[in-house]
């Protein structure tokens, strides 16, 4: 997200006027950028590339800040502190107001299960490292399914603040060196700032292209992949400072329209499948740079008249605060109202964002930016910074600590309640209709943390699948060796395997791949390296099982990744055929297979939903037609003719004709929307044990 930077010279040629006016084309670009982001977040299916509005803001900020630094170079520590002080007065107070309001709204309305996470993100946002925090969590398969944080949009503000710390130092040193070279008669000294900024563009862009291909989730957030976008704006500023461009009005108008068209094209044509940022980010950023370089405010036939419309200029003026407020409203309002955003609510969010932005601009941004005590005394400004960061960061940390303590208490108390329920806990209550379990045995806060040991033990092979991990559970003296193969929907069965009546008779080795299911075909991933890595890991796992001397293979998987280069209408059949080939690899080697049909999935995180206090627990469930996704692995298992494949499912213990239950026998069945809690999985041990016995009976005698 951009910041509203100080006015820059405007005139017929970019960077040549000595007047300090607000450029209407820049304000218009801001309005376009924030509108794209707002519509994208409210109606993501309509403006699929609206996220590029952030990239537009980056270029604008890079241009304005570099222009300012070249006009008023940093010549010492005092100049550097003054530059930072202006940024503090302009940006920090408004951002702090929104952070504090958002944390208060979170504690008041959002599910208690997310309080600790959001509070920690508030602290990260206050310290302007939210982008790095999100980059770290973006590579977590399970984190991708969590409730969106109401402050995650601060990632772009974090990128910009880090830029504001680095950039004046770099530009100041470059300007100082250019002066020294000029004094020595070096004719190219004037071009040094342009060359240095250009080098930053090239290096950062190259890294952005590389990381977007190899780790796209992290690449979206980290500063190193975005720095070139800000530097691109700086490159325009540096270039016109050295040699002002004397373009004719028609050329400037055509250039501005071309740039504007490029931005709009990215907004309309890009979508979630576009590898980003990388090379794709060049379309909106170069387009923005062309509009800025053209400086076509007064050029006849240019977009200046459109961009100068009063509503457009007003929106550009408040764009910073609109960006700050809109996302918390989108996340929090549905919980405050107790329903999803409909047409009326969407309009209310837009109006609310604009009204709050106007109030913030009027009563926070402008007064503090111009407050004479702050302007005249840098110490007072940095004192304001300490107060702002301290209030939001300290409250965030303390709120996270309090929420963590509540979670620890819930986790500690849950086992005793489950033990008191005995055989009636979880699935046992369905097996025995005489059971009468009242209340939640596992509170939502405990359920959200109730994950199988394979998560804490690091048993996963994660994208880009460059490492190989396998864990072993059970005694080395166990007479039966079992291989557990699949993705996370295989991993959530481990508590049932460990808790079974015959658990002491088998040792389990895990071969688990996050988001990757075991077929000999390429799956669709944003990064080609992930697709190949998934296939390579599957081959390693299958080869390890075949050659490992196992008595039995247990397979389960959620088939949610599309097969690459397979038409949509042929996906189900192709997946079943691919699974059949994997099963045949084991049965041809004489190894029996137990296939556990995938369990139902809920529309949203079950612990989060339960924490909102629904009228009925089943309000957090879903009808079987929605909850039971097709399972081509189970279909392939049922169709297998080798006699070595056994298929079991527990749907009857989790669903009736009307609904698949999120809570069974007082036990929360899911720690998110589709993965079984360890506590509930343990109550399914009898069914899993029965399946293991049946599969082992099918093993050919040696």
XYZ file of C-alpha atoms in Angstrom:
702
model
C 0.000 0.000 0.000
C 1.196 3.436 -0.783
C 1.732 6.256 1.558
C 0.597 9.736 0.740
C 3.937 11.327 0.179
C 4.797 15.049 0.114
C 3.761 17.018 -2.978
C 6.162 16.956 -5.909
C 6.844 19.429 -8.668
C 4.274 19.456 -11.410
C 4.478 20.969 -14.822
C 4.670 20.180 -18.482
C 7.794 18.091 -17.908
C 8.264 15.708 -15.008
C 10.668 16.977 -12.413
C 11.424 20.384 -14.008
C 9.096 22.730 -12.180
C 10.039 24.410 -8.937
C 6.439 24.698 -7.738
C 5.196 22.228 -5.142
C 1.779 21.126 -6.257
C -0.060 17.872 -5.962
C 0.132 16.055 -9.265
C -3.384 15.094 -10.262
C -2.165 12.136 -12.321
C -0.459 10.650 -9.267
C -3.557 11.217 -7.140
C -5.623 9.598 -9.875
C -3.327 6.575 -9.924
C -3.774 6.280 -6.170
C -7.527 6.347 -6.556
C -7.357 3.662 -9.239
C -5.049 1.518 -7.110
C -7.125 1.649 -3.930
C -10.336 1.069 -5.903
C -8.827 -2.040 -7.492
C -7.761 -3.418 -4.107
C -11.117 -2.603 -2.501
C -13.195 -4.251 -5.225
C -10.839 -7.236 -5.367
C -11.247 -7.854 -1.648
C -15.009 -7.312 -1.635
C -15.843 -9.041 -4.923
C -12.800 -11.145 -5.821
C -14.553 -12.846 -8.715
C -15.173 -9.578 -10.549
C -11.768 -7.887 -10.519
C -9.462 -10.871 -10.377
C -6.235 -8.883 -10.636
C -7.143 -6.094 -8.235
C -4.230 -7.050 -5.991
C -1.899 -5.218 -8.408
C -3.139 -1.976 -6.886
C -0.464 -2.526 -4.242
C 2.189 -2.589 -6.962
C 0.915 0.707 -8.333
C 1.325 2.208 -4.875
C 4.874 0.880 -4.634
C 5.944 2.628 -7.840
C 4.293 5.884 -6.787
C 6.014 5.816 -3.407
C 9.379 5.037 -4.964
C 9.027 7.949 -7.389
C 7.900 10.512 -4.835
C 10.416 9.580 -2.161
C 13.341 9.455 -4.595
C 12.306 12.790 -6.122
C 12.262 14.304 -2.654
C 15.658 12.838 -1.752
C 17.241 14.061 -4.972
C 15.861 17.562 -4.446
C 16.898 17.587 -0.795
C 19.796 15.115 -0.498
C 20.660 13.575 2.841
C 23.957 15.214 3.791
C 24.225 14.016 7.348
C 22.546 12.364 10.273
C 20.350 15.399 10.863
C 18.904 15.238 7.353
C 18.331 11.513 7.733
C 16.507 11.968 11.030
C 14.411 14.762 9.542
C 13.401 12.534 6.631
C 12.369 9.759 8.979
C 10.539 12.195 11.232
C 8.382 13.363 8.318
C 7.548 9.745 7.520
C 6.628 9.116 11.154
C 4.275 12.084 11.344
C 2.667 11.191 8.073
C 2.184 7.452 8.470
C 2.470 6.070 11.969
C -0.411 7.743 13.864
C -3.122 6.698 11.400
C -1.731 3.181 11.156
C -1.672 2.937 14.945
C -5.265 4.099 15.316
C -6.408 1.369 12.926
C -4.242 -1.282 14.604
C -5.610 -0.472 18.056
C -9.197 -0.372 16.792
C -8.705 -3.661 14.951
C -7.266 -5.437 17.979
C -10.170 -4.190 20.105
C -12.654 -5.437 17.485
C -10.824 -8.765 17.304
C -11.095 -9.339 21.046
C -14.738 -8.279 20.987
C -16.077 -10.136 17.936
C -13.650 -12.594 16.360
C -13.463 -16.209 17.584
C -11.325 -16.702 20.683
C -9.383 -19.323 18.732
C -7.715 -16.614 16.622
C -7.072 -14.000 19.327
C -3.470 -15.018 19.978
C -2.540 -15.183 16.295
C -4.134 -11.852 15.413
C -2.622 -10.154 18.457
C 0.839 -11.359 17.454
C 0.258 -10.044 13.941
C -0.784 -6.683 15.398
C 2.571 -6.560 17.175
C 4.363 -7.533 13.941
C 2.438 -4.881 12.024
C 3.280 -2.251 14.653
C 6.959 -3.102 14.231
C 6.555 -3.177 10.420
C 7.719 -6.747 9.945
C 4.299 -8.193 9.093
C 5.427 -9.091 5.578
C 8.161 -11.361 6.915
C 5.751 -12.942 9.402
C 3.306 -13.690 6.595
C 6.076 -15.011 4.345
C 6.958 -17.497 7.056
C 3.368 -18.641 7.616
C 2.565 -18.645 3.881
C 4.702 -21.755 3.455
C 2.668 -23.558 6.134
C 0.094 -25.784 4.439
C -2.287 -25.657 7.393
C -1.919 -21.889 7.889
C -3.335 -21.338 4.410
C -6.726 -22.503 5.697
C -6.839 -20.244 8.761
C -9.164 -17.287 9.175
C -7.660 -14.297 7.383
C -5.993 -11.895 9.780
C -7.629 -8.453 9.869
C -4.168 -6.837 9.786
C -2.514 -8.938 7.095
C -2.762 -6.008 4.669
C -0.056 -4.311 6.729
C 2.433 -6.494 4.843
C 2.693 -3.855 2.123
C 3.081 -1.050 4.656
C 5.916 -3.065 6.185
C 7.630 -3.296 2.804
C 7.364 0.462 2.369
C 8.594 1.313 5.865
C 11.616 -0.914 5.358
C 12.180 0.886 2.057
C 12.008 4.248 3.852
C 14.714 3.122 6.265
C 17.046 1.848 3.547
C 16.436 4.214 0.660
C 17.544 7.600 2.049
C 20.808 6.022 3.177
C 21.445 4.520 -0.254
C 20.396 7.622 -2.201
C 22.298 9.896 0.201
C 25.521 7.935 -0.181
C 25.077 7.832 -3.943
C 24.497 11.595 -4.113
C 27.552 12.223 -1.917
C 29.697 10.039 -4.168
C 28.325 11.741 -7.283
C 29.338 15.154 -5.912
C 32.856 13.953 -5.196
C 33.184 12.485 -8.678
C 31.862 15.667 -10.234
C 34.472 17.693 -8.390
C 37.119 15.450 -9.877
C 35.812 16.140 -13.347
C 34.129 12.812 -13.940
C 31.544 13.557 -16.640
C 29.289 10.618 -15.845
C 28.896 11.539 -12.172
C 25.426 12.971 -12.762
C 24.229 9.569 -13.927
C 25.467 7.734 -10.842
C 22.124 7.879 -8.926
C 20.312 6.574 -11.994
C 22.832 3.752 -12.408
C 22.635 2.718 -8.754
C 18.830 2.770 -8.685
C 18.787 0.869 -11.969
C 21.090 -1.761 -10.488
C 18.679 -2.209 -7.566
C 15.848 -2.706 -10.060
C 17.762 -5.361 -11.992
C 19.004 -7.318 -8.969
C 15.695 -7.265 -7.080
C 13.711 -8.137 -10.211
C 15.997 -11.086 -10.933
C 15.531 -12.341 -7.383
C 11.768 -11.796 -7.661
C 11.620 -13.916 -10.805
C 13.669 -16.668 -9.154
C 11.749 -16.786 -5.866
C 8.368 -16.544 -7.581
C 9.272 -19.703 -9.489
C 10.720 -21.581 -6.507
C 8.754 -20.330 -3.481
C 5.786 -18.247 -4.690
C 4.031 -18.116 -1.325
C 6.964 -16.377 0.345
C 7.898 -14.380 -2.768
C 4.624 -12.480 -2.605
C 5.479 -10.882 0.738
C 9.216 -10.477 1.190
C 10.846 -7.093 0.719
C 13.614 -8.373 -1.526
C 11.160 -9.394 -4.262
C 9.274 -6.096 -4.078
C 12.118 -3.621 -3.753
C 12.509 -3.330 -7.509
C 8.954 -2.019 -7.839
C 9.683 0.907 -5.508
C 13.076 1.354 -7.147
C 11.395 1.499 -10.569
C 9.587 4.630 -9.448
C 12.908 5.869 -8.124
C 14.501 5.166 -11.503
C 11.993 7.469 -13.196
C 12.715 10.168 -10.621
C 16.489 9.785 -11.010
C 16.341 9.810 -14.793
C 14.255 12.981 -15.129
C 16.410 14.729 -12.543
C 19.510 14.218 -14.674
C 17.936 15.047 -18.026
C 14.382 16.414 -18.042
C 12.360 14.983 -20.897
C 11.055 17.465 -23.449
C 8.201 15.458 -24.885
C 5.526 16.919 -27.058
C 2.014 16.980 -25.654
C 0.719 14.256 -28.028
C 3.583 11.915 -27.067
C 2.989 12.537 -23.368
C -0.729 11.912 -23.772
C -0.171 8.680 -25.708
C 2.402 7.486 -23.169
C 0.065 8.181 -20.254
C -2.839 6.343 -21.910
C -0.548 3.403 -22.690
C 0.572 3.197 -19.087
C -2.966 3.493 -17.770
C -4.113 0.744 -20.149
C -1.332 -1.534 -18.883
C -2.464 -1.067 -15.288
C -6.118 -1.711 -16.151
C -5.153 -4.763 -18.208
C -3.359 -6.259 -15.208
C -6.340 -5.525 -12.958
C -8.729 -7.230 -15.374
C -6.614 -10.071 -16.792
C -4.548 -11.287 -13.860
C -5.975 -13.741 -11.348
C -4.884 -16.067 -8.562
C -3.124 -18.385 -11.005
C -0.826 -15.646 -12.354
C 2.720 -16.231 -11.013
C 3.288 -13.103 -8.973
C 5.189 -10.851 -8.464
C 8.006 -11.948 -10.816
C 7.833 -10.913 -14.449
C 4.056 -10.446 -14.333
C 4.439 -7.486 -11.967
C 6.164 -5.588 -14.782
C 2.819 -4.922 -16.480
C 1.204 -2.794 -13.752
C 4.480 -1.316 -12.502
C 5.864 -0.273 -15.881
C 2.412 1.033 -16.736
C 2.440 3.174 -13.606
C 5.953 4.362 -14.379
C 4.842 5.437 -17.878
C 1.950 7.492 -16.501
C 4.258 9.192 -13.994
C 7.029 9.802 -16.530
C 4.587 11.276 -19.045
C 3.459 13.930 -16.539
C 0.490 14.509 -18.810
C -1.698 16.521 -16.445
C -2.003 19.366 -18.908
C -1.523 17.461 -22.143
C -4.457 17.708 -24.550
C -5.978 14.328 -25.298
C -4.354 12.670 -22.282
C -6.042 11.042 -19.278
C -5.466 14.134 -17.161
C -9.094 15.241 -17.370
C -10.329 11.859 -16.175
C -7.791 11.572 -13.394
C -8.447 15.146 -12.274
C -12.156 14.621 -11.588
C -12.974 15.831 -8.099
C -14.201 12.453 -6.742
C -11.093 10.777 -8.133
C -8.824 13.337 -6.514
C -10.646 13.036 -3.191
C -10.288 9.266 -3.218
C -6.611 9.573 -4.064
C -6.196 11.982 -1.185
C -7.684 9.562 1.369
C -6.372 6.385 -0.252
C -3.937 5.621 2.565
C -6.659 5.598 5.196
C -9.087 3.743 2.912
C -6.499 1.010 2.567
C -5.950 0.906 6.314
C -9.634 0.578 7.203
C -11.188 -1.524 4.457
C -9.660 -4.914 5.250
C -10.404 -4.987 9.010
C -14.007 -4.140 8.172
C -14.214 -6.956 5.618
C -12.893 -9.489 8.139
C -14.640 -8.306 11.309
C -18.080 -7.150 10.135
C -19.407 -10.667 9.287
C -18.616 -11.806 12.822
C -20.063 -8.665 14.375
C -23.291 -9.146 12.416
C -23.344 -12.929 12.682
C -23.796 -13.435 8.949
C -21.884 -13.335 5.687
C -21.563 -10.088 3.760
C -24.483 -9.637 1.389
C -25.232 -6.785 -0.968
C -26.281 -4.327 1.731
C -23.364 -5.257 3.966
C -20.882 -4.860 1.111
C -22.151 -1.359 0.438
C -21.947 -0.610 4.159
C -18.301 -1.751 4.241
C -17.454 0.539 1.323
C -19.236 3.495 2.895
C -17.719 2.725 6.278
C -14.229 2.568 4.776
C -14.675 5.939 3.086
C -16.184 7.618 6.144
C -13.543 6.286 8.518
C -10.844 7.265 6.020
C -12.172 10.805 5.803
C -12.337 11.109 9.587
C -8.840 9.690 9.990
C -7.477 12.076 7.363
C -9.198 15.039 8.981
C -8.491 14.320 12.637
C -5.328 12.203 12.663
C -3.241 12.383 9.492
C -3.343 16.089 8.696
C -3.246 17.548 12.239
C -0.282 15.457 13.377
C 1.631 15.938 10.155
C 1.382 19.710 10.598
C 1.517 19.933 14.394
C 4.157 22.580 15.053
C 5.601 21.036 18.195
C 6.260 17.848 16.250
C 7.527 19.687 13.169
C 9.969 21.846 15.124
C 11.208 19.181 17.526
C 12.343 15.887 16.086
C 12.591 14.440 19.580
C 8.858 14.976 20.035
C 8.188 13.176 16.754
C 10.267 10.177 17.745
C 8.578 10.241 21.118
C 5.272 9.990 19.268
C 6.718 7.042 17.343
C 7.684 5.302 20.580
C 4.219 5.828 22.025
C 2.439 4.587 18.889
C 4.589 1.530 18.421
C 4.619 0.851 22.144
C 0.850 0.998 22.559
C 0.011 -1.321 19.661
C 2.987 -3.695 19.978
C 2.809 -4.054 23.759
C -0.953 -4.542 23.724
C -0.562 -7.071 20.920
C 2.041 -9.059 22.841
C 0.072 -8.937 26.114
C -3.189 -9.908 24.387
C -1.428 -12.811 22.685
C 0.017 -13.943 26.018
C -3.396 -13.824 27.681
C -4.978 -15.780 24.831
C -2.173 -18.336 24.931
C -2.743 -18.821 28.644
C -6.454 -19.449 28.089
C -5.572 -21.971 25.398
C -3.102 -23.755 27.679
C -5.773 -24.035 30.347
C -8.265 -25.442 27.831
C -5.722 -27.921 26.502
C -4.770 -29.027 30.009
C -8.354 -29.602 31.133
C -9.643 -31.439 28.046
C -8.056 -34.894 28.639
C -9.681 -35.258 32.043
C -13.134 -34.505 30.634
C -12.604 -36.968 27.798
C -11.410 -39.610 30.254
C -14.476 -39.044 32.453
C -16.723 -39.749 29.444
C -14.963 -43.064 28.950
C -16.110 -45.194 26.027
C -18.877 -42.678 25.256
C -16.425 -39.962 24.133
C -16.314 -39.175 20.434
C -17.333 -41.960 18.060
C -18.182 -44.183 21.023
C -21.365 -42.185 21.559
C -22.532 -43.177 18.065
C -21.687 -46.844 18.550
C -23.641 -46.939 21.823
C -26.981 -45.091 21.621
C -27.337 -45.325 25.402
C -24.468 -42.845 25.832
C -25.490 -39.402 27.066
C -22.628 -36.947 26.613
C -23.453 -33.352 27.508
C -21.393 -30.313 26.659
C -18.079 -30.005 24.865
C -15.402 -32.309 26.207
C -12.799 -30.502 24.100
C -13.255 -26.687 24.011
C -12.636 -24.926 20.682
C -9.352 -23.445 21.927
C -8.121 -26.935 22.796
C -9.440 -28.461 19.565
C -7.538 -25.946 17.450
C -4.298 -27.231 18.998
C -5.317 -30.905 19.084
C -3.156 -32.143 16.224
C -1.571 -35.557 15.724
C 2.038 -35.941 16.809
C 3.228 -36.063 13.190
C 2.950 -32.260 13.090
C 5.137 -31.592 16.112
C 7.512 -34.363 15.036
C 8.135 -32.818 11.610
C 7.161 -35.913 9.649
C 6.150 -33.983 6.527
C 7.640 -33.545 3.110
C 6.611 -30.002 2.201
C 6.808 -27.954 -1.013
C 9.170 -27.660 -2.806
C 9.776 -31.254 -1.637
C 13.551 -31.010 -1.651
C 14.000 -33.008 1.571
C 12.840 -36.462 2.643
C 11.309 -37.045 6.072
C 9.893 -40.207 7.599
C 8.908 -40.909 11.204
C 8.565 -44.213 13.014
C 5.985 -44.967 15.705
C 5.773 -48.134 17.759
C 8.199 -50.713 19.068
C 11.094 -52.039 17.013
C 10.042 -55.487 18.238
C 6.532 -55.226 16.764
C 5.813 -58.227 14.510
C 3.997 -56.175 11.859
C 5.540 -53.263 9.918
C 3.084 -50.773 8.455
C 3.751 -47.955 5.978
C 1.390 -44.942 6.181
C 1.269 -43.215 2.790
C -0.586 -40.112 1.618
C -0.970 -36.437 2.406
C -2.218 -34.712 5.558
C -5.464 -36.694 5.372
C -3.344 -39.796 5.922
C -1.397 -38.145 8.725
C -4.517 -37.408 10.754
C -5.106 -41.183 11.147
C -1.915 -41.741 13.180
C -3.636 -41.373 16.601
C -6.109 -44.108 15.612
C -3.240 -46.375 14.552
C -1.454 -45.767 17.851
C -4.571 -46.218 20.022
C -5.880 -49.442 18.474
C -6.417 -52.607 20.502
C -3.566 -54.302 18.625
C -1.365 -51.192 18.447
C 1.481 -52.995 20.181
C 1.595 -55.468 17.319
C 2.620 -52.987 14.647
C 5.274 -50.400 13.939
C 4.261 -47.525 11.650
C 6.581 -45.621 9.294
C 5.166 -42.444 7.759
C 5.515 -41.282 4.156
C 3.505 -38.055 4.239
C 3.493 -35.253 1.660
C 1.666 -31.962 2.345
C -0.822 -31.150 -0.448
C 0.654 -33.941 -2.594
C -1.100 -37.246 -3.131
C 0.669 -40.439 -4.267
C 0.098 -40.806 -8.001
C 2.550 -41.127 -10.875
C 1.362 -37.898 -12.537
C 2.271 -34.232 -12.261
C -0.084 -32.162 -10.126
C -0.856 -28.487 -10.669
C 1.183 -26.088 -8.503
C 2.008 -22.411 -8.846
C 5.671 -23.354 -9.078
C 6.870 -25.952 -11.583
C 9.511 -27.036 -9.065
C 6.759 -27.970 -6.597
C 5.007 -30.141 -9.188
C 8.171 -32.032 -10.055
C 9.152 -32.222 -6.390
C 5.787 -33.771 -5.499
C 6.205 -36.414 -8.196
C 9.781 -37.156 -7.129
C 8.702 -37.490 -3.485
C 5.895 -39.848 -4.456
C 8.350 -42.021 -6.375
C 10.708 -42.047 -3.393
C 7.887 -43.001 -1.019
C 6.504 -45.767 -3.246
C 9.973 -47.202 -3.915
C 10.763 -47.073 -0.186
C 7.597 -48.969 0.654
C 8.067 -51.633 -2.033
C 11.667 -52.259 -1.026
C 11.159 -51.784 2.706
C 9.828 -55.176 3.677
C 6.488 -53.872 4.905
C 3.635 -56.187 5.831
C 0.929 -53.646 5.047
C 0.381 -50.242 3.457
C -2.251 -47.845 4.846
C -3.268 -45.165 2.344
C -5.510 -42.133 2.607
C -5.513 -38.792 0.834
C -7.540 -35.755 0.028
C -7.469 -35.396 -3.752
C -7.687 -31.617 -3.891
C -4.835 -30.772 -6.260
C -5.743 -30.876 -9.949
C -3.802 -33.112 -12.279
C -1.672 -31.116 -14.694
C -2.656 -31.114 -18.369
C -5.854 -33.102 -17.750
C -9.171 -31.570 -18.943
C -11.572 -30.660 -16.153
C -14.156 -33.241 -17.150
C -11.576 -36.017 -17.091
C -9.979 -35.212 -13.720
C -11.939 -37.747 -11.620
C -11.355 -40.698 -13.948
C -7.695 -39.803 -14.438
C -7.144 -39.554 -10.672
C -8.822 -42.930 -10.080
C -6.715 -44.544 -12.795
C -3.559 -43.014 -11.336
C -4.406 -44.275 -7.855
C -5.144 -47.718 -9.305
C -1.647 -47.776 -10.772
C -0.132 -46.923 -7.382
C -2.179 -49.639 -5.675
C -1.072 -52.127 -8.331
C 2.569 -51.328 -7.575
C 2.031 -52.598 -4.032
C -0.276 -55.529 -4.803
C 2.031 -56.743 -7.575
C 4.739 -56.890 -4.902
C 2.405 -58.940 -2.697
C 1.848 -56.142 -0.152
C -1.764 -55.759 1.062
C -3.240 -52.249 1.243
C -5.782 -50.721 3.600
C -7.458 -47.657 2.056
C -9.166 -45.348 4.546
C -11.806 -43.352 2.716
C -11.346 -39.613 3.177
C -13.382 -38.092 5.994
C -15.995 -35.330 5.562
C -14.842 -31.712 5.364
C -16.615 -28.669 6.769
C -16.986 -25.337 4.953
C -14.987 -23.376 7.560
C -12.726 -23.939 10.528
C -14.774 -25.861 13.074
C -13.001 -24.527 16.215
C -13.387 -20.950 14.933
C -17.064 -21.513 14.200
C -17.755 -23.123 17.577
C -15.941 -20.283 19.347
C -18.513 -17.825 17.988
C -21.209 -19.555 20.043
C -23.598 -20.945 17.411
C -27.145 -21.889 18.406
C -26.355 -25.510 17.546
C -23.035 -27.251 17.026
C -24.402 -28.582 13.752
C -24.583 -24.987 12.505
C -20.840 -25.457 11.990
C -21.390 -28.663 10.007
C -22.505 -29.352 6.450
C -24.885 -31.724 4.649
C -23.286 -34.936 3.357
C -23.701 -33.797 -0.244
C -21.348 -30.918 0.526
C -19.084 -32.433 3.178
C -18.270 -35.719 1.446
C -15.894 -34.927 -1.396
C -15.286 -37.552 -4.094
C -12.489 -39.930 -3.169
C -10.903 -41.493 -6.275
C -8.446 -43.431 -4.073
C -11.300 -45.232 -2.311
C -13.007 -45.772 -5.676
C -9.817 -47.307 -7.073
C -9.525 -49.511 -4.011
C -13.081 -50.830 -4.364
C -12.475 -51.546 -8.058
C -9.218 -53.402 -7.429
C -9.421 -57.055 -8.383
C -6.259 -58.336 -6.731
C -7.946 -59.280 -3.476
C -5.212 -57.418 -1.600
C -6.959 -54.059 -1.195
C -9.325 -53.425 1.730
C -11.407 -50.229 1.937
C -12.843 -48.870 5.183
C -14.690 -45.655 6.007
C -16.154 -43.999 9.095
C -18.751 -41.792 7.421
C -21.577 -43.447 9.372
C -19.923 -42.351 12.628
C -19.636 -38.720 11.508
C -22.730 -38.114 9.378
C -26.419 -38.864 9.326
C -28.822 -38.261 6.455
C -29.064 -34.554 7.241
C -25.679 -33.351 8.382
C -22.049 -34.307 8.903
C -21.382 -33.378 12.509
C -18.507 -31.125 13.579
C -18.851 -32.415 17.154
C -19.327 -36.144 17.827
C -19.864 -37.471 21.324
C -18.809 -34.145 22.850
C -15.464 -34.206 21.020
C -14.666 -31.586 18.393
C -13.886 -33.680 15.324
C -11.672 -31.189 13.464
C -8.791 -28.906 14.365
C -9.492 -26.861 11.244
C -12.058 -27.411 8.505
C -11.085 -30.917 7.423
C -8.326 -32.488 9.539
C -9.315 -34.758 12.420
C -8.337 -33.803 15.939
C -6.059 -36.315 17.624
C -8.661 -36.881 20.350
C -11.436 -37.725 17.910
C -9.147 -39.833 15.716
C -8.295 -41.983 18.735
C -12.009 -42.758 19.189
C -11.981 -44.217 15.650
C -9.347 -46.788 16.603
C -11.780 -49.769 16.604
C -12.716 -49.194 12.951
C -9.088 -48.708 11.931
C -8.010 -51.796 13.865
C -10.730 -53.851 12.197
C -9.532 -52.626 8.809
C -5.924 -53.488 9.615
C -6.859 -56.991 10.694
C -8.904 -57.553 7.538
C -6.088 -56.269 5.324
C -3.485 -58.415 7.041
C -5.657 -61.503 6.571
C -5.493 -60.839 2.830
C -1.699 -61.027 2.841
C -0.449 -64.099 0.897
C 1.222 -66.671 3.070
C 4.952 -66.876 2.473
